PDB file of C-alpha atoms in Angstrom:
ATOM      1  CA  MET A   8      93.121  17.071 110.087  1.00  0.00           C
ATOM      2  CA  LYS A   9      93.574  20.848 110.086  1.00  0.00           C
ATOM      3  CA  ASN A  10      90.379  21.241 112.101  1.00  0.00           C
ATOM      4  CA  THR A  11      91.599  18.664 114.632  1.00  0.00           C
ATOM      5  CA  LEU A  12      94.940  20.428 115.058  1.00  0.00           C
ATOM      6  CA  LEU A  13      93.203  23.779 115.386  1.00  0.00           C
ATOM      7  CA  PHE A  14      90.946  22.357 118.113  1.00  0.00           C
ATOM      8  CA  LEU A  15      93.947  21.004 120.048  1.00  0.00           C
ATOM      9  CA  PHE A  16      95.848  24.266 119.684  1.00  0.00           C
ATOM     10  CA  LEU A  17      92.948  26.350 120.951  1.00  0.00           C
ATOM     11  CA  PHE A  18      91.967  24.165 123.872  1.00  0.00           C
ATOM     12  CA  MET A  19      95.282  22.746 125.095  1.00  0.00           C
ATOM     13  CA  PRO A  20      96.163  25.862 127.166  1.00  0.00           C
ATOM     14  CA  VAL A  21      92.803  25.661 128.924  1.00  0.00           C
ATOM     15  CA  ILE A  22      93.338  21.999 129.736  1.00  0.00           C
ATOM     16  CA  MET A  23      96.836  22.672 131.073  1.00  0.00           C
ATOM     17  CA  SER A  24      95.625  25.592 133.187  1.00  0.00           C
ATOM     18  CA  ALA A  25      92.898  23.475 134.718  1.00  0.00           C
ATOM     19  CA  ALA A  26      95.465  20.844 135.670  1.00  0.00           C
ATOM     20  CA  ASP A  27      97.816  23.442 137.130  1.00  0.00           C
ATOM     21  CA  ALA A  28      94.982  24.900 139.220  1.00  0.00           C
ATOM     22  CA  THR A  29      94.525  21.602 141.089  1.00  0.00           C
ATOM     23  CA  PRO A  30      97.833  20.764 142.772  1.00  0.00           C
ATOM     24  CA  ALA A  31      98.458  17.187 143.804  1.00  0.00           C
ATOM     25  CA  VAL A  32      98.069  16.344 147.471  1.00  0.00           C
ATOM     26  CA  ALA A  33     101.418  15.259 148.880  1.00  0.00           C
ATOM     27  CA  ALA A  34     101.949  12.586 151.504  1.00  0.00           C
ATOM     28  CA  ALA A  35     101.607  13.558 155.135  1.00  0.00           C
ATOM     29  CA  PRO A  36     104.665  15.414 156.468  1.00  0.00           C
ATOM     30  CA  THR A  37     107.194  13.701 158.697  1.00  0.00           C
ATOM     31  CA  SER A  38     109.742  14.799 161.285  1.00  0.00           C
ATOM     32  CA  ALA A  39     112.159  15.248 158.373  1.00  0.00           C
ATOM     33  CA  THR A  40     109.948  17.852 156.667  1.00  0.00           C
ATOM     34  CA  THR A  41     111.810  21.095 157.320  1.00  0.00           C
ATOM     35  CA  THR A  42     110.364  24.601 157.276  1.00  0.00           C
ATOM     36  CA  THR A  43     111.780  25.112 153.780  1.00  0.00           C
ATOM     37  CA  ALA A  44     110.221  21.889 152.512  1.00  0.00           C
ATOM     38  CA  LEU A  45     106.922  22.860 154.151  1.00  0.00           C
ATOM     39  CA  GLN A  46     106.912  26.138 152.238  1.00  0.00           C
ATOM     40  CA  ASN A  47     107.247  24.275 148.943  1.00  0.00           C
ATOM     41  CA  LEU A  48     104.342  21.894 149.516  1.00  0.00           C
ATOM     42  CA  GLN A  49     101.127  22.698 147.649  1.00  0.00           C
ATOM     43  CA  SER A  50      99.067  20.678 150.117  1.00  0.00           C
ATOM     44  CA  PHE A  51      99.566  17.538 152.156  1.00  0.00           C
ATOM     45  CA  ARG A  52      97.459  14.817 153.727  1.00  0.00           C
ATOM     46  CA  LEU A  53      96.509  14.861 157.396  1.00  0.00           C
ATOM     47  CA  TRP A  54      96.888  11.078 157.565  1.00  0.00           C
ATOM     48  CA  THR A  55      99.476   8.917 155.818  1.00  0.00           C
ATOM     49  CA  GLY A  56      96.817   6.328 154.954  1.00  0.00           C
ATOM     50  CA  ASP A  57      93.050   6.561 154.870  1.00  0.00           C
ATOM     51  CA  ALA A  58      91.479   9.001 157.291  1.00  0.00           C
ATOM     52  CA  PRO A  59      89.203   7.563 160.006  1.00  0.00           C
ATOM     53  CA  LEU A  60      85.688   6.842 158.649  1.00  0.00           C
ATOM     54  CA  ALA A  61      86.942   7.219 155.046  1.00  0.00           C
ATOM     55  CA  GLN A  62      84.410   6.084 152.443  1.00  0.00           C
ATOM     56  CA  GLY A  63      86.718   6.144 149.432  1.00  0.00           C
ATOM     57  CA  GLN A  64      90.022   7.412 148.081  1.00  0.00           C
ATOM     58  CA  GLU A  65      88.919  10.341 145.947  1.00  0.00           C
ATOM     59  CA  ASP A  66      89.832  13.957 146.670  1.00  0.00           C
ATOM     60  CA  ILE A  67      86.668  14.474 148.742  1.00  0.00           C
ATOM     61  CA  ASP A  68      87.734  11.581 150.980  1.00  0.00           C
ATOM     62  CA  ILE A  69      91.219  12.947 151.707  1.00  0.00           C
ATOM     63  CA  PRO A  70      91.462  15.699 154.337  1.00  0.00           C
ATOM     64  CA  SER A  71      94.526  17.841 153.786  1.00  0.00           C
ATOM     65  CA  MET A  72      96.019  21.245 154.474  1.00  0.00           C
ATOM     66  CA  GLN A  73      98.243  23.812 152.810  1.00  0.00           C
ATOM     67  CA  ALA A  74     100.944  25.791 154.583  1.00  0.00           C
ATOM     68  CA  PHE A  75     101.613  29.529 154.272  1.00  0.00           C
ATOM     69  CA  VAL A  76     105.055  30.273 155.700  1.00  0.00           C
ATOM     70  CA  PRO A  77     106.304  33.788 156.607  1.00  0.00           C
ATOM     71  CA  ALA A  78     109.282  35.217 154.772  1.00  0.00           C
ATOM     72  CA  GLU A  79     112.688  34.339 156.177  1.00  0.00           C
ATOM     73  CA  GLY A  80     113.385  36.227 159.369  1.00  0.00           C
ATOM     74  CA  LYS A  81     109.752  37.345 159.807  1.00  0.00           C
ATOM     75  CA  ALA A  82     108.242  34.345 161.635  1.00  0.00           C
ATOM     76  CA  THR A  83     107.031  34.841 165.211  1.00  0.00           C
ATOM     77  CA  GLY A  84     106.975  31.112 165.930  1.00  0.00           C
ATOM     78  CA  ALA A  85     103.186  31.086 166.277  1.00  0.00           C
ATOM     79  CA  ALA A  86     100.794  29.136 164.045  1.00  0.00           C
ATOM     80  CA  MET A  87      97.136  29.361 163.069  1.00  0.00           C
ATOM     81  CA  VAL A  88      94.998  26.563 161.623  1.00  0.00           C
ATOM     82  CA  ILE A  89      92.311  27.907 159.266  1.00  0.00           C
ATOM     83  CA  PHE A  90      88.866  26.395 158.675  1.00  0.00           C
ATOM     84  CA  PRO A  91      87.104  27.958 155.657  1.00  0.00           C
ATOM     85  CA  GLY A  92      83.313  28.164 155.667  1.00  0.00           C
ATOM     86  CA  GLY A  93      80.743  26.856 153.234  1.00  0.00           C
ATOM     87  CA  GLY A  94      77.857  25.420 155.221  1.00  0.00           C
ATOM     88  CA  TYR A  95      79.586  22.025 155.572  1.00  0.00           C
ATOM     89  CA  GLN A  96      78.733  21.423 151.908  1.00  0.00           C
ATOM     90  CA  HIS A  97      81.570  23.262 150.129  1.00  0.00           C
ATOM     91  CA  LEU A  98      84.666  25.253 151.148  1.00  0.00           C
ATOM     92  CA  SER A  99      85.481  28.912 150.502  1.00  0.00           C
ATOM     93  CA  MET A 100      89.135  28.103 149.884  1.00  0.00           C
ATOM     94  CA  VAL A 101      90.145  31.548 148.583  1.00  0.00           C
ATOM     95  CA  ASN A 102      88.098  34.198 150.429  1.00  0.00           C
ATOM     96  CA  GLU A 103      88.274  32.313 153.732  1.00  0.00           C
ATOM     97  CA  GLY A 104      91.319  30.163 153.007  1.00  0.00           C
ATOM     98  CA  SER A 105      94.365  31.215 151.009  1.00  0.00           C
ATOM     99  CA  THR A 106      93.630  34.933 151.458  1.00  0.00           C
ATOM    100  CA  ILE A 107      93.663  34.456 155.219  1.00  0.00           C
ATOM    101  CA  GLY A 108      96.754  32.244 155.074  1.00  0.00           C
ATOM    102  CA  LYS A 109      98.710  34.893 153.158  1.00  0.00           C
ATOM    103  CA  TRP A 110      97.539  37.656 155.515  1.00  0.00           C
ATOM    104  CA  LEU A 111      98.684  35.725 158.577  1.00  0.00           C
ATOM    105  CA  ALA A 112     102.013  34.807 156.958  1.00  0.00           C
ATOM    106  CA  ASP A 113     102.565  38.472 156.077  1.00  0.00           C
ATOM    107  CA  ASN A 114     102.193  39.160 159.796  1.00  0.00           C
ATOM    108  CA  GLY A 115     104.736  36.524 160.779  1.00  0.00           C
ATOM    109  CA  ILE A 116     102.301  33.741 161.681  1.00  0.00           C
ATOM    110  CA  THR A 117     102.658  30.370 159.969  1.00  0.00           C
ATOM    111  CA  ALA A 118      99.217  29.389 158.680  1.00  0.00           C
ATOM    112  CA  PHE A 119      97.616  26.128 157.600  1.00  0.00           C
ATOM    113  CA  VAL A 120      94.412  26.062 155.529  1.00  0.00           C
ATOM    114  CA  VAL A 121      92.481  22.852 156.151  1.00  0.00           C
ATOM    115  CA  LYS A 122      90.418  21.039 153.538  1.00  0.00           C
ATOM    116  CA  TYR A 123      88.148  19.024 155.801  1.00  0.00           C
ATOM    117  CA  ARG A 124      85.535  16.478 154.773  1.00  0.00           C
ATOM    118  CA  LEU A 125      81.983  17.584 154.031  1.00  0.00           C
ATOM    119  CA  GLY A 126      78.325  16.440 154.102  1.00  0.00           C
ATOM    120  CA  MET A 127      76.246  14.860 152.856  1.00  0.00           C
ATOM    121  CA  LYS A 128      78.863  12.147 152.349  1.00  0.00           C
ATOM    122  CA  TYR A 129      80.445  12.781 155.745  1.00  0.00           C
ATOM    123  CA  HIS A 130      78.753  13.677 159.003  1.00  0.00           C
ATOM    124  CA  HIS A 131      80.020  14.284 162.533  1.00  0.00           C
ATOM    125  CA  PRO A 132      82.511  13.230 163.863  1.00  0.00           C
ATOM    126  CA  ALA A 133      84.520  13.148 160.589  1.00  0.00           C
ATOM    127  CA  GLU A 134      84.805  16.953 160.367  1.00  0.00           C
ATOM    128  CA  MET A 135      85.842  17.286 164.005  1.00  0.00           C
ATOM    129  CA  LEU A 136      88.400  14.498 163.641  1.00  0.00           C
ATOM    130  CA  ASP A 137      89.937  16.309 160.649  1.00  0.00           C
ATOM    131  CA  ALA A 138      90.126  19.577 162.593  1.00  0.00           C
ATOM    132  CA  GLN A 139      91.627  17.952 165.685  1.00  0.00           C
ATOM    133  CA  ARG A 140      94.118  16.067 163.541  1.00  0.00           C
ATOM    134  CA  ALA A 141      95.294  19.293 161.922  1.00  0.00           C
ATOM    135  CA  ILE A 142      96.015  20.805 165.341  1.00  0.00           C
ATOM    136  CA  ARG A 143      97.759  17.665 166.570  1.00  0.00           C
ATOM    137  CA  LEU A 144      99.878  17.496 163.417  1.00  0.00           C
ATOM    138  CA  VAL A 145     101.080  21.096 163.688  1.00  0.00           C
ATOM    139  CA  ARG A 146     101.819  20.636 167.391  1.00  0.00           C
ATOM    140  CA  THR A 147     103.723  17.382 166.781  1.00  0.00           C
ATOM    141  CA  TYR A 148     106.026  18.867 164.148  1.00  0.00           C
ATOM    142  CA  ALA A 149     106.262  22.329 165.692  1.00  0.00           C
ATOM    143  CA  PRO A 150     109.950  21.916 166.700  1.00  0.00           C
ATOM    144  CA  THR A 151     110.916  20.848 163.160  1.00  0.00           C
ATOM    145  CA  TRP A 152     109.051  23.823 161.691  1.00  0.00           C
ATOM    146  CA  SER A 153     110.478  26.327 164.222  1.00  0.00           C
ATOM    147  CA  LEU A 154     107.055  26.757 165.828  1.00  0.00           C
ATOM    148  CA  ASP A 155     106.033  26.977 169.473  1.00  0.00           C
ATOM    149  CA  PRO A 156     103.709  24.051 170.352  1.00  0.00           C
ATOM    150  CA  HIS A 157     102.057  26.300 172.946  1.00  0.00           C
ATOM    151  CA  ARG A 158     101.136  29.010 170.424  1.00  0.00           C
ATOM    152  CA  ILE A 159      98.813  27.218 168.019  1.00  0.00           C
ATOM    153  CA  GLY A 160      95.445  28.810 167.386  1.00  0.00           C
ATOM    154  CA  VAL A 161      92.479  28.263 165.087  1.00  0.00           C
ATOM    155  CA  ILE A 162      90.424  30.638 162.969  1.00  0.00           C
ATOM    156  CA  GLY A 163      87.133  29.741 161.317  1.00  0.00           C
ATOM    157  CA  PHE A 164      84.496  31.380 159.153  1.00  0.00           C
ATOM    158  CA  SER A 165      80.752  30.645 159.191  1.00  0.00           C
ATOM    159  CA  ALA A 166      80.453  26.822 159.317  1.00  0.00           C
ATOM    160  CA  GLY A 167      84.247  26.813 159.633  1.00  0.00           C
ATOM    161  CA  GLY A 168      83.668  29.023 162.656  1.00  0.00           C
ATOM    162  CA  HIS A 169      81.433  26.318 164.038  1.00  0.00           C
ATOM    163  CA  LEU A 170      84.235  23.815 163.473  1.00  0.00           C
ATOM    164  CA  ALA A 171      86.724  26.137 165.185  1.00  0.00           C
ATOM    165  CA  SER A 172      84.385  26.544 168.173  1.00  0.00           C
ATOM    166  CA  THR A 173      83.900  22.765 168.209  1.00  0.00           C
ATOM    167  CA  VAL A 174      87.629  22.066 168.632  1.00  0.00           C
ATOM    168  CA  ALA A 175      87.776  24.874 171.210  1.00  0.00           C
ATOM    169  CA  THR A 176      85.120  23.117 173.297  1.00  0.00           C
ATOM    170  CA  HIS A 177      85.828  19.442 172.466  1.00  0.00           C
ATOM    171  CA  PHE A 178      89.499  18.569 172.926  1.00  0.00           C
ATOM    172  CA  ASP A 179      91.778  16.123 174.701  1.00  0.00           C
ATOM    173  CA  ALA A 180      95.367  15.918 175.858  1.00  0.00           C
ATOM    174  CA  GLY A 181      96.238  13.189 173.356  1.00  0.00           C
ATOM    175  CA  LYS A 182      96.897   9.482 173.842  1.00  0.00           C
ATOM    176  CA  PRO A 183     100.413   8.949 175.287  1.00  0.00           C
ATOM    177  CA  ASP A 184     100.522   5.300 174.205  1.00  0.00           C
ATOM    178  CA  ALA A 185      99.210   5.810 170.652  1.00  0.00           C
ATOM    179  CA  ALA A 186     101.187   4.062 167.921  1.00  0.00           C
ATOM    180  CA  ASP A 187     100.719   7.143 165.727  1.00  0.00           C
ATOM    181  CA  VAL A 188     102.971   9.812 167.220  1.00  0.00           C
ATOM    182  CA  ILE A 189     100.623  12.585 166.035  1.00  0.00           C
ATOM    183  CA  GLU A 190      97.758  11.171 168.103  1.00  0.00           C
ATOM    184  CA  ARG A 191      99.864  11.645 171.244  1.00  0.00           C
ATOM    185  CA  ALA A 192      99.608  15.439 170.937  1.00  0.00           C
ATOM    186  CA  SER A 193      96.901  17.609 172.468  1.00  0.00           C
ATOM    187  CA  SER A 194      94.103  18.827 170.186  1.00  0.00           C
ATOM    188  CA  ARG A 195      93.372  21.934 172.300  1.00  0.00           C
ATOM    189  CA  PRO A 196      93.984  25.203 170.444  1.00  0.00           C
ATOM    190  CA  ASP A 197      95.684  27.929 172.473  1.00  0.00           C
ATOM    191  CA  LEU A 198      93.168  30.504 171.220  1.00  0.00           C
ATOM    192  CA  HIS A 199      90.365  30.735 168.678  1.00  0.00           C
ATOM    193  CA  ILE A 200      89.093  33.373 166.262  1.00  0.00           C
ATOM    194  CA  LEU A 201      85.571  33.182 164.883  1.00  0.00           C
ATOM    195  CA  LEU A 202      84.140  35.182 161.980  1.00  0.00           C
ATOM    196  CA  TYR A 203      80.315  35.209 161.631  1.00  0.00           C
ATOM    197  CA  PRO A 204      80.216  31.697 163.115  1.00  0.00           C
ATOM    198  CA  VAL A 205      77.467  29.130 163.124  1.00  0.00           C
ATOM    199  CA  ILE A 206      77.165  28.255 166.816  1.00  0.00           C
ATOM    200  CA  THR A 207      73.847  26.715 167.852  1.00  0.00           C
ATOM    201  CA  PHE A 208      71.897  23.704 166.597  1.00  0.00           C
ATOM    202  CA  THR A 209      69.307  23.732 169.389  1.00  0.00           C
ATOM    203  CA  ASP A 210      67.720  27.160 168.908  1.00  0.00           C
ATOM    204  CA  GLU A 211      65.525  26.786 165.829  1.00  0.00           C
ATOM    205  CA  ALA A 212      64.925  30.552 165.621  1.00  0.00           C
ATOM    206  CA  ILE A 213      68.562  31.479 164.977  1.00  0.00           C
ATOM    207  CA  MET A 214      70.354  28.343 163.800  1.00  0.00           C
ATOM    208  CA  HIS A 215      71.680  27.833 160.272  1.00  0.00           C
ATOM    209  CA  LYS A 216      69.672  24.775 159.278  1.00  0.00           C
ATOM    210  CA  GLY A 217      71.765  23.992 156.196  1.00  0.00           C
ATOM    211  CA  SER A 218      74.951  23.656 158.251  1.00  0.00           C
ATOM    212  CA  ARG A 219      73.194  21.464 160.798  1.00  0.00           C
ATOM    213  CA  ASP A 220      71.706  19.153 158.187  1.00  0.00           C
ATOM    214  CA  PHE A 221      74.961  18.734 156.269  1.00  0.00           C
ATOM    215  CA  LEU A 222      76.937  18.089 159.464  1.00  0.00           C
ATOM    216  CA  LEU A 223      74.449  16.001 161.451  1.00  0.00           C
ATOM    217  CA  GLY A 224      71.947  14.713 158.912  1.00  0.00           C
ATOM    218  CA  ALA A 225      68.340  15.720 158.333  1.00  0.00           C
ATOM    219  CA  ASN A 226      66.880  14.498 161.636  1.00  0.00           C
ATOM    220  CA  PRO A 227      69.625  14.389 164.263  1.00  0.00           C
ATOM    221  CA  PRO A 228      68.770  13.326 167.817  1.00  0.00           C
ATOM    222  CA  ASP A 229      68.435  16.045 170.431  1.00  0.00           C
ATOM    223  CA  GLU A 230      71.533  14.892 172.311  1.00  0.00           C
ATOM    224  CA  LEU A 231      73.663  15.308 169.180  1.00  0.00           C
ATOM    225  CA  LYS A 232      72.269  18.779 168.490  1.00  0.00           C
ATOM    226  CA  LEU A 233      73.125  19.699 172.083  1.00  0.00           C
ATOM    227  CA  LEU A 234      76.625  18.216 171.860  1.00  0.00           C
ATOM    228  CA  LEU A 235      77.424  20.283 168.749  1.00  0.00           C
ATOM    229  CA  SER A 236      75.862  23.530 169.994  1.00  0.00           C
ATOM    230  CA  SER A 237      79.041  25.280 171.073  1.00  0.00           C
ATOM    231  CA  GLU A 238      77.368  27.771 173.400  1.00  0.00           C
ATOM    232  CA  LYS A 239      76.292  24.767 175.496  1.00  0.00           C
ATOM    233  CA  GLN A 240      79.800  23.272 175.658  1.00  0.00           C
ATOM    234  CA  VAL A 241      81.928  26.171 176.952  1.00  0.00           C
ATOM    235  CA  THR A 242      83.954  25.499 180.119  1.00  0.00           C
ATOM    236  CA  THR A 243      86.628  27.347 182.051  1.00  0.00           C
ATOM    237  CA  ASP A 244      89.181  25.415 179.938  1.00  0.00           C
ATOM    238  CA  THR A 245      87.910  26.862 176.652  1.00  0.00           C
ATOM    239  CA  PRO A 246      90.760  28.953 175.160  1.00  0.00           C
ATOM    240  CA  PRO A 247      90.591  32.760 174.729  1.00  0.00           C
ATOM    241  CA  ALA A 248      88.513  34.034 171.812  1.00  0.00           C
ATOM    242  CA  PHE A 249      88.279  36.891 169.307  1.00  0.00           C
ATOM    243  CA  ILE A 250      84.879  37.060 167.587  1.00  0.00           C
ATOM    244  CA  VAL A 251      83.545  39.210 164.736  1.00  0.00           C
ATOM    245  CA  HIS A 252      79.920  39.248 163.587  1.00  0.00           C
ATOM    246  CA  SER A 253      77.820  41.730 161.637  1.00  0.00           C
ATOM    247  CA  VAL A 254      74.496  42.960 162.956  1.00  0.00           C
ATOM    248  CA  THR A 255      73.311  42.899 159.327  1.00  0.00           C
ATOM    249  CA  ASP A 256      74.035  39.178 158.842  1.00  0.00           C
ATOM    250  CA  ARG A 257      70.869  37.573 157.451  1.00  0.00           C
ATOM    251  CA  THR A 258      72.433  34.168 156.790  1.00  0.00           C
ATOM    252  CA  VAL A 259      73.760  33.353 160.257  1.00  0.00           C
ATOM    253  CA  PRO A 260      72.032  35.667 162.768  1.00  0.00           C
ATOM    254  CA  ILE A 261      74.332  37.518 165.138  1.00  0.00           C
ATOM    255  CA  ALA A 262      72.427  35.916 168.009  1.00  0.00           C
ATOM    256  CA  ASN A 263      74.707  32.904 167.416  1.00  0.00           C
ATOM    257  CA  SER A 264      77.767  34.892 168.472  1.00  0.00           C
ATOM    258  CA  ASP A 265      75.826  36.684 171.211  1.00  0.00           C
ATOM    259  CA  ALA A 266      74.994  33.344 172.818  1.00  0.00           C
ATOM    260  CA  TYR A 267      78.568  32.074 172.519  1.00  0.00           C
ATOM    261  CA  VAL A 268      80.088  35.254 173.952  1.00  0.00           C
ATOM    262  CA  ALA A 269      77.637  35.134 176.869  1.00  0.00           C
ATOM    263  CA  ALA A 270      78.755  31.562 177.601  1.00  0.00           C
ATOM    264  CA  LEU A 271      82.443  32.540 177.410  1.00  0.00           C
ATOM    265  CA  GLU A 272      81.928  35.470 179.758  1.00  0.00           C
ATOM    266  CA  LYS A 273      79.976  33.298 182.213  1.00  0.00           C
ATOM    267  CA  ALA A 274      82.913  30.860 182.264  1.00  0.00           C
ATOM    268  CA  ASN A 275      85.408  33.748 182.675  1.00  0.00           C
ATOM    269  CA  VAL A 276      87.086  32.938 179.358  1.00  0.00           C
ATOM    270  CA  PRO A 277      88.839  36.043 177.917  1.00  0.00           C
ATOM    271  CA  VAL A 278      86.991  37.258 174.818  1.00  0.00           C
ATOM    272  CA  VAL A 279      87.070  40.260 172.474  1.00  0.00           C
ATOM    273  CA  TYR A 280      83.814  40.739 170.575  1.00  0.00           C
ATOM    274  CA  LEU A 281      83.484  43.043 167.565  1.00  0.00           C
ATOM    275  CA  ARG A 282      79.769  43.486 166.984  1.00  0.00           C
ATOM    276  CA  GLY A 283      78.782  46.004 164.309  1.00  0.00           C
ATOM    277  CA  PRO A 284      77.592  46.690 160.743  1.00  0.00           C
ATOM    278  CA  TYR A 285      80.432  44.905 158.969  1.00  0.00           C
ATOM    279  CA  GLY A 286      78.639  43.890 155.776  1.00  0.00           C
ATOM    280  CA  GLY A 287      76.250  40.979 156.068  1.00  0.00           C
ATOM    281  CA  HIS A 288      77.690  37.472 155.827  1.00  0.00           C
ATOM    282  CA  GLY A 289      80.864  36.100 154.261  1.00  0.00           C
ATOM    283  CA  PHE A 290      82.826  39.355 154.106  1.00  0.00           C
ATOM    284  CA  GLY A 291      86.152  37.636 154.774  1.00  0.00           C
ATOM    285  CA  LEU A 292      89.265  39.729 155.369  1.00  0.00           C
ATOM    286  CA  THR A 293      88.460  43.444 155.780  1.00  0.00           C
ATOM    287  CA  ASP A 294      89.925  46.521 157.448  1.00  0.00           C
ATOM    288  CA  ALA A 295      86.989  46.502 159.855  1.00  0.00           C
ATOM    289  CA  TRP A 296      88.598  43.777 161.955  1.00  0.00           C
ATOM    290  CA  ASN A 297      92.008  42.644 160.674  1.00  0.00           C
ATOM    291  CA  ALA A 298      94.195  45.242 162.421  1.00  0.00           C
ATOM    292  CA  GLN A 299      92.384  44.772 165.729  1.00  0.00           C
ATOM    293  CA  CYS A 300      92.765  41.031 165.385  1.00  0.00           C
ATOM    294  CA  ILE A 301      96.516  41.247 164.788  1.00  0.00           C
ATOM    295  CA  ALA A 302      96.834  43.598 167.766  1.00  0.00           C
ATOM    296  CA  TRP A 303      94.950  41.071 169.912  1.00  0.00           C
ATOM    297  CA  LEU A 304      97.134  38.223 168.649  1.00  0.00           C
ATOM    298  CA  ARG A 305     100.202  40.228 169.683  1.00  0.00           C
ATOM    299  CA  THR A 306      98.778  40.551 173.213  1.00  0.00           C
ATOM    300  CA  ARG A 307      98.521  36.759 173.238  1.00  0.00           C
ATOM    301  CA  LYS A 308     102.198  36.554 172.148  1.00  0.00           C
ATOM    302  CA  PHE A 309     101.362  35.379 168.630  1.00  0.00           C
TER     303      PHE A 309
END
């Protein structure tokens, strides 16, 4: 009996900490969810019920996002939706998620970190639908949350950068007659920021094969690889961009960003490109780019 009690005493704190580290996912917000209530949510669903193409009801089947709200009196009214990287097989929720959310909130920008669905269980278009839904949701409830529906951007890292470039090149104005009010909103971001992004799935020499396989499957058809190669999908309607990539990146070659920037410039889309020795891949938030990015966001009235 003593040994049993000793075991419980020693291990109970660990068990409680593990539970505390995984906050419950709340229901999707509504028009009654105020800015204050939003700040208190750990994370919330993107859909009230099952997401489109859902294959279950476990955590991995439930796309959600967490809000990071600026201190009272500091908000600019702008918002950024964050897509962490992880090769479409896991998510870097701290280095490329909460850290970025807190940084943006500290600079007056309301931020939303998205937990989108992943391969191999989910392939395109599930990830894109999650990303578009996040933008639509923020735009729909922008008035309730004291946000400007015309100042909603996206920021993505690595494979999350691919997802951010996907929603920047594949968007619609919404469905005015949709029963779901959120689906009536546009999914077009007003600007996009990409950090060491995966871009191409057609150029075998520079593509990140792991991201392609997890997103599209092992042997995707050529037309699907083309559709999800963002450098091939840029138009004059693609929103302005801020892009950072290291010349020393051996995981996702900088040629990915080079090709995307070339396409943006050809389409006369405004772009700022920081191309230098920033530290390989996955460096996250650093002084090498964060101040310049905030300065650029200010020029875009964010």
